[in-house]
CSV table of C-alpha atoms in Angstrom, one decimal:
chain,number,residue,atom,x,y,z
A,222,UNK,CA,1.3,17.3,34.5
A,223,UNK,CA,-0.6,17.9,31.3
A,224,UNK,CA,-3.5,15.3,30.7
A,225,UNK,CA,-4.6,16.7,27.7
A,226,UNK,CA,-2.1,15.1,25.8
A,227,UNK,CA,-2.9,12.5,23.0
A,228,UNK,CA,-0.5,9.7,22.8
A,229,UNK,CA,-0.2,8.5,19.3
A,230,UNK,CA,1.3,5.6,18.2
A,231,UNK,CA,3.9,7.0,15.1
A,232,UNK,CA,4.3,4.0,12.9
A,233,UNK,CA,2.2,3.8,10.2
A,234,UNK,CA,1.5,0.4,9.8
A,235,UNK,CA,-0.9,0.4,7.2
A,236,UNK,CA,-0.5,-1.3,4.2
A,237,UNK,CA,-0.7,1.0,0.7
A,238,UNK,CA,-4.0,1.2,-1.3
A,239,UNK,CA,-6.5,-2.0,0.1
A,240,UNK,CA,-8.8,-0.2,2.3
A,241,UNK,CA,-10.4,-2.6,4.3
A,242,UNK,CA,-13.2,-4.9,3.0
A,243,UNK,CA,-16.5,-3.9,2.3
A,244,UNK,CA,-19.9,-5.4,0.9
A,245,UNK,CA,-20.4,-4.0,-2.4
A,246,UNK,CA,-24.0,-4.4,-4.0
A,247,UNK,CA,-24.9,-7.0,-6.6
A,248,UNK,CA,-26.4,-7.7,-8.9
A,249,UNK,CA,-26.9,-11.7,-9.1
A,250,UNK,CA,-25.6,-14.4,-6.6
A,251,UNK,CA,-23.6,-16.5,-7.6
A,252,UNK,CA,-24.6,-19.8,-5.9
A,253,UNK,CA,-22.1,-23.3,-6.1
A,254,UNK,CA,-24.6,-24.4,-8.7
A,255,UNK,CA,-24.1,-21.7,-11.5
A,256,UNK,CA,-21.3,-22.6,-13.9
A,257,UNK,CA,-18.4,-19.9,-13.3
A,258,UNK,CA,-18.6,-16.2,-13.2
A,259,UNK,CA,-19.2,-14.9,-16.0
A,260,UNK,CA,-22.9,-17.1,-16.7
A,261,UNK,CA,-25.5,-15.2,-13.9
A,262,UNK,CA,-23.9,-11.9,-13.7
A,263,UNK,CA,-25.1,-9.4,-16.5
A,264,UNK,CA,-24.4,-5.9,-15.2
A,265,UNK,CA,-21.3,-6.5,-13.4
A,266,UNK,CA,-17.5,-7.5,-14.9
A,267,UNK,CA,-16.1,-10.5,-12.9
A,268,UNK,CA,-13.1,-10.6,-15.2
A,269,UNK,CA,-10.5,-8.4,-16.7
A,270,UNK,CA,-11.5,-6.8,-19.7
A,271,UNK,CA,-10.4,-4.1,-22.2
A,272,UNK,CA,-13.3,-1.7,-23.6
A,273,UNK,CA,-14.8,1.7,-24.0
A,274,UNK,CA,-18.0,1.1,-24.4
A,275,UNK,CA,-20.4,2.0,-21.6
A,276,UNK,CA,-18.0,1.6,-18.8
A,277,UNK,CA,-19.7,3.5,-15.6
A,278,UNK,CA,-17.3,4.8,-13.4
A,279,UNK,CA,-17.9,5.5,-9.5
A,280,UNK,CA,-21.5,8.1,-10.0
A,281,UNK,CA,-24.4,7.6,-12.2
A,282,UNK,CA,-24.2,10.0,-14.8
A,283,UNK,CA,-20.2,8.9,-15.7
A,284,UNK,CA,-20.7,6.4,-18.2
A,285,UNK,CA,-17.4,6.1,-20.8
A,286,UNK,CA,-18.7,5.5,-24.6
A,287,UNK,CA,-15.6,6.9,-26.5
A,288,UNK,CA,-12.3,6.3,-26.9
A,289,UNK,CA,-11.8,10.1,-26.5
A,290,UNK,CA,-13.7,9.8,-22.9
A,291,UNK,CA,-11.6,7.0,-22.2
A,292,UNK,CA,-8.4,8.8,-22.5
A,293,UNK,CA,-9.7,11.8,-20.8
A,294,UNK,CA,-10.9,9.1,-17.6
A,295,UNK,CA,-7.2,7.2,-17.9
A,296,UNK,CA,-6.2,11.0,-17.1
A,297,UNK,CA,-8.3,11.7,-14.5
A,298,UNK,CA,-7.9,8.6,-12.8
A,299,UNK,CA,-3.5,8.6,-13.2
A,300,UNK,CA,-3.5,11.6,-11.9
A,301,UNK,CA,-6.1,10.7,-8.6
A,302,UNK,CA,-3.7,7.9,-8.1
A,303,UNK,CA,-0.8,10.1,-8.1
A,304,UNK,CA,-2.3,12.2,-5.7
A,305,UNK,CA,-2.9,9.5,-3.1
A,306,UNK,CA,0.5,8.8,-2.9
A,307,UNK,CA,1.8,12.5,-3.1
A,308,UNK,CA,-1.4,12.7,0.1
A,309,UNK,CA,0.0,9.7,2.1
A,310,UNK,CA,3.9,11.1,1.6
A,311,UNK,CA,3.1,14.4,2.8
A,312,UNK,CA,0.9,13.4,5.9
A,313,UNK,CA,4.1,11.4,6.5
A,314,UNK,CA,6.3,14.0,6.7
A,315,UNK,CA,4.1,16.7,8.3
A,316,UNK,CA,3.5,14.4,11.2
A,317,UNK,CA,7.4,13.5,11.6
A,318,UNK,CA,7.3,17.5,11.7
A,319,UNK,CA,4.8,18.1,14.2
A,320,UNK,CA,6.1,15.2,16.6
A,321,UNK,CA,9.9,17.4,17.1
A,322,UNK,CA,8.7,18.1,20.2
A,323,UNK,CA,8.5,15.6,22.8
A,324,UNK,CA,7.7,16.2,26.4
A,325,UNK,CA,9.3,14.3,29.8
A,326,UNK,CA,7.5,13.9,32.5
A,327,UNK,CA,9.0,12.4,35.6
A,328,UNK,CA,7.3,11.4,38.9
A,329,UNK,CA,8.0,9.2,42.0
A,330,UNK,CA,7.5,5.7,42.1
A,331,UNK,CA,8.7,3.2,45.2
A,332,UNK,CA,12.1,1.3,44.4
A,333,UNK,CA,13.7,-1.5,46.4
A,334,UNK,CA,14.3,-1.3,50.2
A,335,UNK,CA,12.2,1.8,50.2
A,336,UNK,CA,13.8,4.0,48.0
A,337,UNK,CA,12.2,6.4,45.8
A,338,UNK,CA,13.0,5.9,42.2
A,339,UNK,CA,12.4,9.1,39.5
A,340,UNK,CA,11.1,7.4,36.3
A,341,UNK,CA,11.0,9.7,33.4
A,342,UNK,CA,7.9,9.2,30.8
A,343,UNK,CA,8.9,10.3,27.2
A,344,UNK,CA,5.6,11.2,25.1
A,345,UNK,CA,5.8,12.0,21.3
A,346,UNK,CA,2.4,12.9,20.3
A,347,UNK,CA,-0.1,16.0,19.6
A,348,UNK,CA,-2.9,17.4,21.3
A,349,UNK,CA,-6.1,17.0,20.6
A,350,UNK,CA,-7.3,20.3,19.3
A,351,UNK,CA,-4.2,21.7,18.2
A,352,UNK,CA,-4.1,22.8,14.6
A,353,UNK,CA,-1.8,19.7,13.2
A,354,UNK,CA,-3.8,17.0,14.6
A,355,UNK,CA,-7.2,18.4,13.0
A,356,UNK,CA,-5.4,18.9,10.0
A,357,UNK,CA,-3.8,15.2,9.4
A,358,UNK,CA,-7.8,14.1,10.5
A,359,UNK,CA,-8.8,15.8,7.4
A,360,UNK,CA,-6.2,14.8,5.3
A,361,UNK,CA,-6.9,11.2,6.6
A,362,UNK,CA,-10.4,11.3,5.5
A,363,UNK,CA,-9.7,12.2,2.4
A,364,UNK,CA,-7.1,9.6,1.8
A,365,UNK,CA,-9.5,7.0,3.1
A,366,UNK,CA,-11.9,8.6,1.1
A,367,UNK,CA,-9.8,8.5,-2.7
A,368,UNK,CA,-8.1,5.2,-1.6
A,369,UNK,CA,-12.0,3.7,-1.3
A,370,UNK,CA,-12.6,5.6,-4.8
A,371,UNK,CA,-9.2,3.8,-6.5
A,372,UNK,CA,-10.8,0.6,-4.5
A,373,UNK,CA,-14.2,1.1,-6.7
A,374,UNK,CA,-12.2,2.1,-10.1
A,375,UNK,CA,-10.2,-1.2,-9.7
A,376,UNK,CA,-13.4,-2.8,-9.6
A,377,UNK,CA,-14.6,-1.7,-12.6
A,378,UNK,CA,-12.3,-4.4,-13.5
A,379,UNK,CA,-11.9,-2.2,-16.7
A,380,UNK,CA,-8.2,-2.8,-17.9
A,381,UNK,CA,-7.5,0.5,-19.2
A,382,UNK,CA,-8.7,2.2,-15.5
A,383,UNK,CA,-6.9,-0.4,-13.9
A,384,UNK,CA,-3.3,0.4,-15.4
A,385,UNK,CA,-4.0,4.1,-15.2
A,386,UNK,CA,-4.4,3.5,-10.9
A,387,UNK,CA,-0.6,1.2,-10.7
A,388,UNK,CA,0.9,3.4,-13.3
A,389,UNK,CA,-0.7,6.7,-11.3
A,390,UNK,CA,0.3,5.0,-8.0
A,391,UNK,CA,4.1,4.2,-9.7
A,392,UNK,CA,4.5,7.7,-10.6
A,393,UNK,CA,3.3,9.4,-7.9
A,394,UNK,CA,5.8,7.3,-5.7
A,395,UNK,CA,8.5,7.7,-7.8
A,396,UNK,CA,8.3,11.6,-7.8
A,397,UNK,CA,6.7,12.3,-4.2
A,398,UNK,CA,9.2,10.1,-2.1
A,399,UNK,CA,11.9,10.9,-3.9
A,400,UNK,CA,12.9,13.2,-1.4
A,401,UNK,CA,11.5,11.7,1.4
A,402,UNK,CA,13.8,8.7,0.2
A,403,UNK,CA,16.4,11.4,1.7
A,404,UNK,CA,15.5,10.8,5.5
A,405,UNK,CA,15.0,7.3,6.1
A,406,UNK,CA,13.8,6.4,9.5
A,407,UNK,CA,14.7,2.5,10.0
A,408,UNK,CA,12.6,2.3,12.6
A,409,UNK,CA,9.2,2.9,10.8
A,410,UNK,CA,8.9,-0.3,8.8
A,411,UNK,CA,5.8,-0.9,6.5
A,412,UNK,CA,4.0,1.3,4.2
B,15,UNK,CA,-30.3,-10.7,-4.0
B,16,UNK,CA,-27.3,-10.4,-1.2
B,17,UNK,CA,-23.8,-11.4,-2.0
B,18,UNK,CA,-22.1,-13.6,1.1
B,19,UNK,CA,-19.2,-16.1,1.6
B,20,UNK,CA,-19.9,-19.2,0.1
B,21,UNK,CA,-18.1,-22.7,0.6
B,22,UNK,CA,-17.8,-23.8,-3.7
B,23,UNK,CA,-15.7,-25.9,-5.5
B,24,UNK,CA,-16.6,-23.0,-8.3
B,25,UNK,CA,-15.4,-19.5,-9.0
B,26,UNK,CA,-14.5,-17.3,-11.9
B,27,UNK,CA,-10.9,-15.5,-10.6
B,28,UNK,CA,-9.8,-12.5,-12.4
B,29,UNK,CA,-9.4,-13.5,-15.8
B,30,UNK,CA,-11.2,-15.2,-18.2
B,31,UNK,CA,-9.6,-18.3,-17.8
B,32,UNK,CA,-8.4,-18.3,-14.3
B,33,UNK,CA,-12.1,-20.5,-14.3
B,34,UNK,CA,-12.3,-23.3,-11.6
B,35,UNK,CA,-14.8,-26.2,-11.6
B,36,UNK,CA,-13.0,-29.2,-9.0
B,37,UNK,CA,-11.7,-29.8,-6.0
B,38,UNK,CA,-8.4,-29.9,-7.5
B,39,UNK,CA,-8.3,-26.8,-9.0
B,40,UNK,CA,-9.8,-24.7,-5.9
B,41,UNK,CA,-7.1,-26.1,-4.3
B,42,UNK,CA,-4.6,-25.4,-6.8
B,43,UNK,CA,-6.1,-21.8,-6.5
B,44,UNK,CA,-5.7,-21.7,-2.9
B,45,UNK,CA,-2.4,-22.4,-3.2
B,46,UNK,CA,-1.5,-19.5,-5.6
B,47,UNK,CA,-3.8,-16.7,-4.0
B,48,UNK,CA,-2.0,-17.6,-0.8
B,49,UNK,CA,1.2,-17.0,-2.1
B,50,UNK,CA,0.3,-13.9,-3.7
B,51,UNK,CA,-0.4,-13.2,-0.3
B,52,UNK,CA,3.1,-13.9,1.5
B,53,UNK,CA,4.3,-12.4,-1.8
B,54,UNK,CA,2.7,-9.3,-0.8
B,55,UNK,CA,3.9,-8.9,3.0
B,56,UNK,CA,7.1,-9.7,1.2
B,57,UNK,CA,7.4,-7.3,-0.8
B,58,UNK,CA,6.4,-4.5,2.0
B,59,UNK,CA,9.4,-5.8,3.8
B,60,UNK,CA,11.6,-5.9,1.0
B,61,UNK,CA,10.8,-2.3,0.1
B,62,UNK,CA,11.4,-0.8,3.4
B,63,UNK,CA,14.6,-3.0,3.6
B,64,UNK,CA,16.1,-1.6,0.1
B,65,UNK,CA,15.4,1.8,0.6
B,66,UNK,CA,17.5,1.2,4.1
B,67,UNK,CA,19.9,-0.3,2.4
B,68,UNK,CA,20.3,2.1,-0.7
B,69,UNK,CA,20.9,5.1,1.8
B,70,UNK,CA,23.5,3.4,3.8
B,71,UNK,CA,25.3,2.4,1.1
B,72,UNK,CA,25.2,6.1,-0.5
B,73,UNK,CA,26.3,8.0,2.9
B,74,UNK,CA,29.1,6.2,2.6
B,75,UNK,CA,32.0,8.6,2.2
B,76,UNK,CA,32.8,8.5,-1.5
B,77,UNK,CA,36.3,8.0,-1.2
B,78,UNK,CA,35.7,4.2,0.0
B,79,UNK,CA,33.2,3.6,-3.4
B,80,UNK,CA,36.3,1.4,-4.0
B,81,UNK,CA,34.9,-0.6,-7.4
B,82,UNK,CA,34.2,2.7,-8.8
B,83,UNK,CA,36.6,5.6,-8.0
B,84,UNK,CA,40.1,5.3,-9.6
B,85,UNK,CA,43.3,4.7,-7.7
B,86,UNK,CA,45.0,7.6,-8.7
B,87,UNK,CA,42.4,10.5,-8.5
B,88,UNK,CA,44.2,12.5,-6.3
B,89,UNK,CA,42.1,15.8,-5.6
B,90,UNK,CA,38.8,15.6,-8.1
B,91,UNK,CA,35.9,13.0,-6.9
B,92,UNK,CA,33.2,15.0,-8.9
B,93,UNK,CA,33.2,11.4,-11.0
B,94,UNK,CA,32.1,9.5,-8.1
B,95,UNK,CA,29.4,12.2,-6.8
B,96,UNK,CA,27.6,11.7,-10.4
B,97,UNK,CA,27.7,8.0,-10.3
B,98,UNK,CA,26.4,8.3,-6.8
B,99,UNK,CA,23.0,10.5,-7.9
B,100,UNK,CA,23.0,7.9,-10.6
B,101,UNK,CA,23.0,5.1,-8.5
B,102,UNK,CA,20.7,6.9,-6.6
B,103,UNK,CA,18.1,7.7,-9.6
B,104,UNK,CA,18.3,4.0,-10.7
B,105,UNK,CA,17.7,2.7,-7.2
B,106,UNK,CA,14.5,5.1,-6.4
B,107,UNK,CA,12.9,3.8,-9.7
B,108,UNK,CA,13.3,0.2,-8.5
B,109,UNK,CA,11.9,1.2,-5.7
B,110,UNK,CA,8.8,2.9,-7.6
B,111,UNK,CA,8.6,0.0,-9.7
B,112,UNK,CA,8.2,-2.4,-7.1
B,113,UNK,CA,5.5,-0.4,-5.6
B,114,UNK,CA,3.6,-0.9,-8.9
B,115,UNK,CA,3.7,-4.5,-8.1
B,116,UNK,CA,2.5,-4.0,-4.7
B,117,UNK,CA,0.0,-1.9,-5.6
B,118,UNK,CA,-1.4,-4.3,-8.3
B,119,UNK,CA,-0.9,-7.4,-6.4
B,120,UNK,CA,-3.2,-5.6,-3.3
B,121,UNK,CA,-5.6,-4.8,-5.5
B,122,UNK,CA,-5.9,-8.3,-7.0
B,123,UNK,CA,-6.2,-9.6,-3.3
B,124,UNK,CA,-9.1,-7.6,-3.0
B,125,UNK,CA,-10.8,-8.7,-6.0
B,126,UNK,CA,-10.0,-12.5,-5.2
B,127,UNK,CA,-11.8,-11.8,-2.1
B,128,UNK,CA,-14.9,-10.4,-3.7
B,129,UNK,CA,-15.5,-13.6,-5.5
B,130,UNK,CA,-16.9,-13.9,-1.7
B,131,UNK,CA,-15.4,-17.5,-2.1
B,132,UNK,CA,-14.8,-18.4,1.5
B,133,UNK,CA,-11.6,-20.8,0.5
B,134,UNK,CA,-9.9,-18.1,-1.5
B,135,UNK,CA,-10.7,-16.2,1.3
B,136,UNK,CA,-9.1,-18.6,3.7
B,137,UNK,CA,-5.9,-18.4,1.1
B,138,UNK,CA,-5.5,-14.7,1.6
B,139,UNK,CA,-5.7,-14.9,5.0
B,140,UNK,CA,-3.5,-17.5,5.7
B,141,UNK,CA,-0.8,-16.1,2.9
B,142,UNK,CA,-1.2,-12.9,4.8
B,143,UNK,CA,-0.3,-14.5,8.2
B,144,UNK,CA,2.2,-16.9,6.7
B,145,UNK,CA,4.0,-13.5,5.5
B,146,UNK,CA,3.9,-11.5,7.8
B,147,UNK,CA,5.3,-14.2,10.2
B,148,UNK,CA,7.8,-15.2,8.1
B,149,UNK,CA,8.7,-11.4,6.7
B,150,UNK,CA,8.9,-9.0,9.5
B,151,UNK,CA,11.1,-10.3,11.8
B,152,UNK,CA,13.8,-9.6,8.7
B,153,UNK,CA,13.0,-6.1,8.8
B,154,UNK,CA,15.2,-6.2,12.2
B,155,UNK,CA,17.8,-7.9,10.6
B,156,UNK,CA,20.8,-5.9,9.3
């Protein structure tokens, strides 16, 4: 009997690219008794809007003031997009290859009229230290990590950075699960 | 100054002129975030249950792709092999482009739910539930 064993749970129920919620800082409240969004809030875009002009992006010395920077961000952030999805594709698959084997363990329990039944206990999972489970930890931090970075880029509510993340995103699906397409497991459900 | 849910008739969603000031219209916006929402468990459903559906219909043997392989091809069925990568191509970029709009539609979730209006907030929520209730049990269905 082999305690060390880490049960995990392999369906991967959560959802694509919303990280859960968090508090982000402000600049200005917005109380009921402002008029709208746009009237108390200097700093910060509430709304869509399309511009190059001193657009900060994630750190304090990235601030966009050309076109050319623009296109060189709408790059850089297509191609992080893409590589979340490429990232959450291949944890996929290198989980579905380190769960092959799966281990049985049987022992006693009391039936009816005193009998002693055999039930059997299937376990898919990893162990704790062994090299695949510390590697899909790492890899999940990072996703977190670059899915809470797309999170903050949205936010920007810059249109230009907010196409280049779907269109990123669309791309990187298209071409990473392409093959993955290929083996289709009806019983994980929910991306 | 801290940002925190609010209850107000008021809020600024999105765009420009997504721009609420009455009752009526927070309720009106309710009603549209909280679709957004079912839309998006939805869509999650309906993605896992195409891509299901596109490879069972492509492992069929392609000697039964009836509509498309000709009576009288007795021994070549390379036609049908093409058309079946083609269908193929054209299904997976569905697929990708409906995971633009799941991707977008998320991440306009999230940013009604910054507006740290607490009925918006109620709207996602519920849409979420409403969704999933209504949308997963199809994902069982065949």
């Amino acid at each position: 009997m082999d305690h060390s064993h880490h049960k995990e749970i392999s369906h991967m129920a959560h959802n694509t690219t919303v990280p859960s919620h968090h508090h982000h800082p402000t600049t200005s409240a917005s109380h009921s008794h402002s008029h709208g969004g746009g009237m108390g809030d200097m700093m910060m875009h509430m709304t869509f809007y399309f511009g190059f002009k001193n657009v900060e992006l994630l750190f304090s010395g990235l601030v966009i003031n050309t076109a050319g920077e623009m296109a060189g961000a709408f790059v850089a952030v297509f191609l992080l997009a893409m590589f979340y999805e490429g990232l959450k594709i291949a944890r996929e698959s290198l989980l579905r290859k380190s769960q092959v084997s799966i281990r049985y363990n049987s022992m006693p329990v009391p039936g009816p009229n005193g009998t002693i039944l055999m039930e059997t206990h299937k376990t898919v999972g990893q162990q704790m230290l062994s090299f695949p489970h510390l590697l899909q930890t790492v890899l999940h931090i990072i996703q977190v990590v670059i899915s809470y970075f797309l999170m903050l880029i949205f936010m920007t509510y810059n249109g230009y950075l907010c196409i280049a993340v779907a269109a990123g995103a669309g791309t990187g699906y298209f071409l990473f699960s392409w093959k993955k397409a290929v083996v289709v497991d009806i019983t994980e459900h929910c991306h | 100054s801290k940002m925190h849910f609010i209850f107000s008739n008021e809020v600024v969603l999105l765009f420009d002129f997504w721009s609420v000031h009455s009752p009526a219209g927070m309720a009106l916006s309710v009603v549209v975030v909280l679709l957004l929402a079912v839309l998006y468990e939805s869509i999650k459903v309906g993605k896992a249950k195409l891509l299901y559906q596109a490879a069972v219909s492509l492992s069929i043997p392609t000697s039964q792709l009836t509509e498309e392989t000709d009576q009288d091809s007795s021994g070549s069925d390379s036609p049908p092999v093409s058309r079946t990568r083609l269908r193929w191509f054209f299904c997976h970029f569905g697929q990708s482009l409906i995971h633009v709009v799941q991707v977008v539609i998320g991440y306009f979730m999230m940013l009604a739910v910054m507006s740290y209006n607490t009925w918006i907030f109620f709207g996602v929520i519920l849409g979420s539930a409403v969704g999933y209730y209504l949308a997963y049990p199809l994902l069982s269905m065949v």
